[in-house]
mmCIF file of C-alpha atoms in Angstrom:
data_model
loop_
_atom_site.group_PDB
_atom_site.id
_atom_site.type_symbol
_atom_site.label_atom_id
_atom_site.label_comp_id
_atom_site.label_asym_id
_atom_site.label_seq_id
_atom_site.Cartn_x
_atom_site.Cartn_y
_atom_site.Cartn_z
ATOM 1 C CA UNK A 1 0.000 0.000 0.000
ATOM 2 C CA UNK A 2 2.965 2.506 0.341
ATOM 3 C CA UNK A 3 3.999 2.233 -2.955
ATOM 4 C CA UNK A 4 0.506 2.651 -4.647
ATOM 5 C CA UNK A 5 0.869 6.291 -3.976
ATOM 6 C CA UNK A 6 4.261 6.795 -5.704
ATOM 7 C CA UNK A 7 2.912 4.844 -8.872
ATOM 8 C CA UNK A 8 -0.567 6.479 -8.845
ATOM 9 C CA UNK A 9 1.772 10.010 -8.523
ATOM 10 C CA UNK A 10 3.602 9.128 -11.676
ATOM 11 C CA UNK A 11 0.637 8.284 -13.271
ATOM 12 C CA UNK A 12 -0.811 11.898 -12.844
ATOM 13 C CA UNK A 13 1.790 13.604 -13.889
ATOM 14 C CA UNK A 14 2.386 11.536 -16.731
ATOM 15 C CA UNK A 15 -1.309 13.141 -17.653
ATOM 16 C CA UNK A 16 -3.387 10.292 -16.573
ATOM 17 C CA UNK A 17 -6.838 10.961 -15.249
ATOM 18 C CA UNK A 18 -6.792 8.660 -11.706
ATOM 19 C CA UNK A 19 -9.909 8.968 -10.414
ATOM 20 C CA UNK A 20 -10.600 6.247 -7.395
ATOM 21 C CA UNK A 21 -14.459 5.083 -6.161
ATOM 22 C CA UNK A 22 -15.102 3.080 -3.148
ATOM 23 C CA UNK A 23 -19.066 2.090 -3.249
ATOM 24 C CA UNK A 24 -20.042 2.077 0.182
ATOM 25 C CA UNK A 25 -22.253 -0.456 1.590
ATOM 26 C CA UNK A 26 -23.749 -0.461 4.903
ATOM 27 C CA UNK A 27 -23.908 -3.963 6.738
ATOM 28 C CA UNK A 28 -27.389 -3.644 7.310
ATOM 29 C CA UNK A 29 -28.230 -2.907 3.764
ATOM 30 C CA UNK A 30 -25.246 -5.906 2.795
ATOM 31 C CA UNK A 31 -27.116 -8.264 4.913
ATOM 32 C CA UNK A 32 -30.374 -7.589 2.954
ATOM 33 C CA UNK A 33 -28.691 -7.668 -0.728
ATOM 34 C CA UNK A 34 -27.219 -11.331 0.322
ATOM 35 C CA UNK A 35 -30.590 -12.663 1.395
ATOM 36 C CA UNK A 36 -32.347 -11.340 -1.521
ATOM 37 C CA UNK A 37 -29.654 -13.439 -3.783
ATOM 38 C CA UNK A 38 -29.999 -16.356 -1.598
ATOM 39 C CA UNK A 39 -34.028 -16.149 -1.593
ATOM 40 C CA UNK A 40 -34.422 -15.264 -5.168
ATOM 41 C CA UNK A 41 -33.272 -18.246 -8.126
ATOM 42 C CA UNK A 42 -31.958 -15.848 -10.324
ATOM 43 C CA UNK A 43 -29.619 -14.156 -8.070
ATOM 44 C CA UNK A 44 -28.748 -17.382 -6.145
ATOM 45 C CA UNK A 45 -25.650 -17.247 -8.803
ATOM 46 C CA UNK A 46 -24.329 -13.760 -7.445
ATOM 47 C CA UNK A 47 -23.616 -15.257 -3.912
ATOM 48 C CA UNK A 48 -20.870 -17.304 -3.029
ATOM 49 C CA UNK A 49 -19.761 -19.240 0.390
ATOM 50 C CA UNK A 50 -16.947 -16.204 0.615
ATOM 51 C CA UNK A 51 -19.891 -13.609 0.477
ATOM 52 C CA UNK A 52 -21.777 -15.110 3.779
ATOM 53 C CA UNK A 53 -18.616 -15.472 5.499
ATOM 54 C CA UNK A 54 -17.387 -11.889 5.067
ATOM 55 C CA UNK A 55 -20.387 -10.723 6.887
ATOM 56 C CA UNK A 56 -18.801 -12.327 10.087
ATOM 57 C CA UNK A 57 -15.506 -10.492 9.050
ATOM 58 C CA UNK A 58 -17.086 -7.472 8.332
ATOM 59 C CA UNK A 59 -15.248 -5.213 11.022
ATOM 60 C CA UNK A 60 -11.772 -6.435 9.732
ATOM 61 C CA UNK A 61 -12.384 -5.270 6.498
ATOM 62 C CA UNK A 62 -13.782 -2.045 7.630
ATOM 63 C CA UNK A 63 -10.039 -1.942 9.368
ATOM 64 C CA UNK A 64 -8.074 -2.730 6.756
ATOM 65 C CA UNK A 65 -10.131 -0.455 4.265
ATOM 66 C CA UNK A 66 -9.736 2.773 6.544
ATOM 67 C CA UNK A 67 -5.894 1.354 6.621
ATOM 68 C CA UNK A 68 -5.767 1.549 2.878
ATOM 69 C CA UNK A 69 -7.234 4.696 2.844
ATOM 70 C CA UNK A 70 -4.725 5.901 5.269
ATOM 71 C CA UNK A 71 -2.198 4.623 3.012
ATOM 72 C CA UNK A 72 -3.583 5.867 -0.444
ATOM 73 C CA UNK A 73 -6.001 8.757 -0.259
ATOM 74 C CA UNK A 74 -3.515 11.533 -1.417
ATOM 75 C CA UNK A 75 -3.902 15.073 -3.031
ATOM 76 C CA UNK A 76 -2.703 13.183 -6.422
ATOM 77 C CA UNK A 77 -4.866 10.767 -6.073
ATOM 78 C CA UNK A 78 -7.659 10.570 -3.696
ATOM 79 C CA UNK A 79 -10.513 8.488 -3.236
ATOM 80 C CA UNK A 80 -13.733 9.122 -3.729
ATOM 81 C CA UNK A 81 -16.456 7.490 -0.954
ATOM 82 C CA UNK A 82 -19.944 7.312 -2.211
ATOM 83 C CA UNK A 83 -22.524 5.759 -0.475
ATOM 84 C CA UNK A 84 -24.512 3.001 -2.160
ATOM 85 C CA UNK A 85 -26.955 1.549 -0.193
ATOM 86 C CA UNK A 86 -29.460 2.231 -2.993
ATOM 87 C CA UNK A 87 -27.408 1.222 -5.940
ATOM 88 C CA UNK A 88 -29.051 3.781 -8.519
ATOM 89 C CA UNK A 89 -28.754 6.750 -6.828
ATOM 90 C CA UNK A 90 -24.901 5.608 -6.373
ATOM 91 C CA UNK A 91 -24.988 5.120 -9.707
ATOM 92 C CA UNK A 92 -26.257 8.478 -10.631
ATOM 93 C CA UNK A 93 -24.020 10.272 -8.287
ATOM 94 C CA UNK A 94 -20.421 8.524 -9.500
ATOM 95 C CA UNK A 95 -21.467 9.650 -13.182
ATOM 96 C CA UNK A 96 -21.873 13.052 -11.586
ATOM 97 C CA UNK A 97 -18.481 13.010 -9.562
ATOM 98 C CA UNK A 98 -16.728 11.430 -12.923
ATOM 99 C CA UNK A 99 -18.277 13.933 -15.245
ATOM 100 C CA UNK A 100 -17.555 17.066 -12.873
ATOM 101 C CA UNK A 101 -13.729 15.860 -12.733
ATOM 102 C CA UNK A 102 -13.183 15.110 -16.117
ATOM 103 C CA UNK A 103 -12.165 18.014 -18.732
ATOM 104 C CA UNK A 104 -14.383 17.923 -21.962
ATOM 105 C CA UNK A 105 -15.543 19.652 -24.765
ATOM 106 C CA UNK A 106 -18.655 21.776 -24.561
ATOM 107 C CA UNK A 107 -18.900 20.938 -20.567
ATOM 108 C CA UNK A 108 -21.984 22.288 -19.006
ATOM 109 C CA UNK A 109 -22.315 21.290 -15.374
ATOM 110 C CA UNK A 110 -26.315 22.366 -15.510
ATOM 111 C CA UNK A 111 -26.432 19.734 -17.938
ATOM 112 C CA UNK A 112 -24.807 16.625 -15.505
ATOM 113 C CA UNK A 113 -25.669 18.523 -12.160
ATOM 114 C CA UNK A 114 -23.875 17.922 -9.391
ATOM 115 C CA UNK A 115 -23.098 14.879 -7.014
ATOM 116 C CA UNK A 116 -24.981 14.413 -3.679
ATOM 117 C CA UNK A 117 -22.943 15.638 -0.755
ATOM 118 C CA UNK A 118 -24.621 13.853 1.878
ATOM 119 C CA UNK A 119 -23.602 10.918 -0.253
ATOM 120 C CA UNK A 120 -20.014 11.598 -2.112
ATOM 121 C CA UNK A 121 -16.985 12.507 -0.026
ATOM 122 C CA UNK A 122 -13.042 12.197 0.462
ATOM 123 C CA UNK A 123 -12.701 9.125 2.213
ATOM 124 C CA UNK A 124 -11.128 10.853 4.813
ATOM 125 C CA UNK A 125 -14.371 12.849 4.936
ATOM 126 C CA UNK A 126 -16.537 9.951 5.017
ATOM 127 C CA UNK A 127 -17.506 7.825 8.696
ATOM 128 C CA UNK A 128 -19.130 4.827 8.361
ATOM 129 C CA UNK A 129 -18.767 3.884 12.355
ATOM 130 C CA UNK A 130 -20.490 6.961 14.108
ATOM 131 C CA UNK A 131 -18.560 8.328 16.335
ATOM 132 C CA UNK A 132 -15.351 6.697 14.009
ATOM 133 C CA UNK A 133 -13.428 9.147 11.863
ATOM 134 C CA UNK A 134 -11.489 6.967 8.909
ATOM 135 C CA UNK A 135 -8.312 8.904 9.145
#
């Protein structure tokens, strides 16, 4: 993780355009996506043996997430948190985040609007724990 920073730097200045999204789930809402694939035949395909038993893991990979973001949310390339417990309007918002970042021709934010604050955020901006900051 300490050298993602230094290649993702390079990459920048080379002229790349590094943009990072971390969809955020909440457990609770995790928990109900994994039933409905369990319950539901045509999902049942979507859910795997390593999917229930990361819900019992689920605070050590809320560590070592906030440890990568620690490690890899920098000015040259940071990440961007958006919440997605309903999956369109995360969606919607990282199309509005991308587009806003993104130089192109004949840009007209009125046209894309803008993302949801409440919703998008610098991961070190964005608590999932209450009471939790990441960094």
């Amino acid at each position: 993780m300490r050298q993602a920073p230094q290649f993702e730097r390079q990459l920048v200045r080379s002229g790349v355009h590094r943009i990072k999204f971390w969809f955020s789930v909440s457990r609770e809402e995790q928990r109900r996506r994994f039933k409905e694939r369990k319950d539901h035949p045509l999902k049942q395909c979507k859910l795997s043996p390593i999917d229930l038993a990361s819900l019992d893991q689920w605070d050590d990979h809320n560590e070592a997430k906030e440890a990568m973001f620690f490690e890899t949310d920098t000015a040259d390339s940071p990440w961007t948190v958006i919440k997605s417990d309903c999956k369109k309007r995360a969606r919607l918002n990282a199309r509005r985040d991308l587009l806003q970042k993104l130089p192109y021709a004949n840009k007209n934010p009125k046209n894309t609007g803008s993302p949801d604050s409440p919703m998008v955020g610098r991961a070190h901006g964005v608590c999932e724990r209450p009471g939790r900051a990441i960094l």
